[in-house]
Amino acid sequence: MAVPKKDQERVTYARMYGAQAHKNGSERVVPCFWEEYADAWLQGFDDVPLVGIAKAKSIGDQMEAEVDEAAVSEPN
């Protein structure tokens, strides 16, 4: 079943706010505002991975070494 774009955005935001609540040490209680998307909020709180979406990979040490301040600054 396809999820409309606007609903998918709300699910994504609900997950993000749930994850942030977990990081802040809040209780595992869905705020009233997110009741419609409670499942997504709780998945974010519990750090449940999204199905079919890979987590973003962190930048490797080598890449950080290659891209330094001089490499990204504008020429004079």
mmCIF file of N, CA and C in Angstrom, residues 57-66:
data_model
loop_
_atom_site.group_PDB
_atom_site.id
_atom_site.type_symbol
_atom_site.label_atom_id
_atom_site.label_comp_id
_atom_site.label_asym_id
_atom_site.label_seq_id
_atom_site.Cartn_x
_atom_site.Cartn_y
_atom_site.Cartn_z
ATOM 1 N N LYS A 57 25.076 6.405 5.987
ATOM 2 C CA LYS A 57 26.416 6.004 6.393
ATOM 3 C C LYS A 57 27.187 7.234 6.870
ATOM 4 N N SER A 58 27.998 7.044 7.886
ATOM 5 C CA SER A 58 28.803 8.154 8.372
ATOM 6 C C SER A 58 29.976 8.380 7.422
ATOM 7 N N ILE A 59 30.508 9.575 7.465
ATOM 8 C CA ILE A 59 31.648 9.918 6.624
ATOM 9 C C ILE A 59 32.887 9.255 7.203
ATOM 10 N N GLY A 60 33.635 8.600 6.360
ATOM 11 C CA GLY A 60 34.830 7.890 6.796
ATOM 12 C C GLY A 60 35.957 8.846 7.152
ATOM 13 N N ASP A 61 36.910 8.358 7.905
ATOM 14 C CA ASP A 61 38.063 9.161 8.315
ATOM 15 C C ASP A 61 38.853 9.658 7.107
ATOM 16 N N GLN A 62 38.975 8.812 6.091
ATOM 17 C CA GLN A 62 39.739 9.196 4.909
ATOM 18 C C GLN A 62 39.058 10.363 4.194
ATOM 19 N N MET A 63 37.741 10.313 4.094
ATOM 20 C CA MET A 63 37.016 11.397 3.437
ATOM 21 C C MET A 63 37.186 12.701 4.210
ATOM 22 N N GLU A 64 37.108 12.634 5.511
ATOM 23 C CA GLU A 64 37.295 13.830 6.326
ATOM 24 C C GLU A 64 38.695 14.403 6.140
ATOM 25 N N ALA A 65 39.684 13.553 5.993
ATOM 26 C CA ALA A 65 41.054 14.018 5.795
ATOM 27 C C ALA A 65 41.212 14.671 4.429
ATOM 28 N N GLU A 66 40.514 14.134 3.417
ATOM 29 C CA GLU A 66 40.617 14.681 2.070
ATOM 30 C C GLU A 66 39.924 16.033 1.945
#
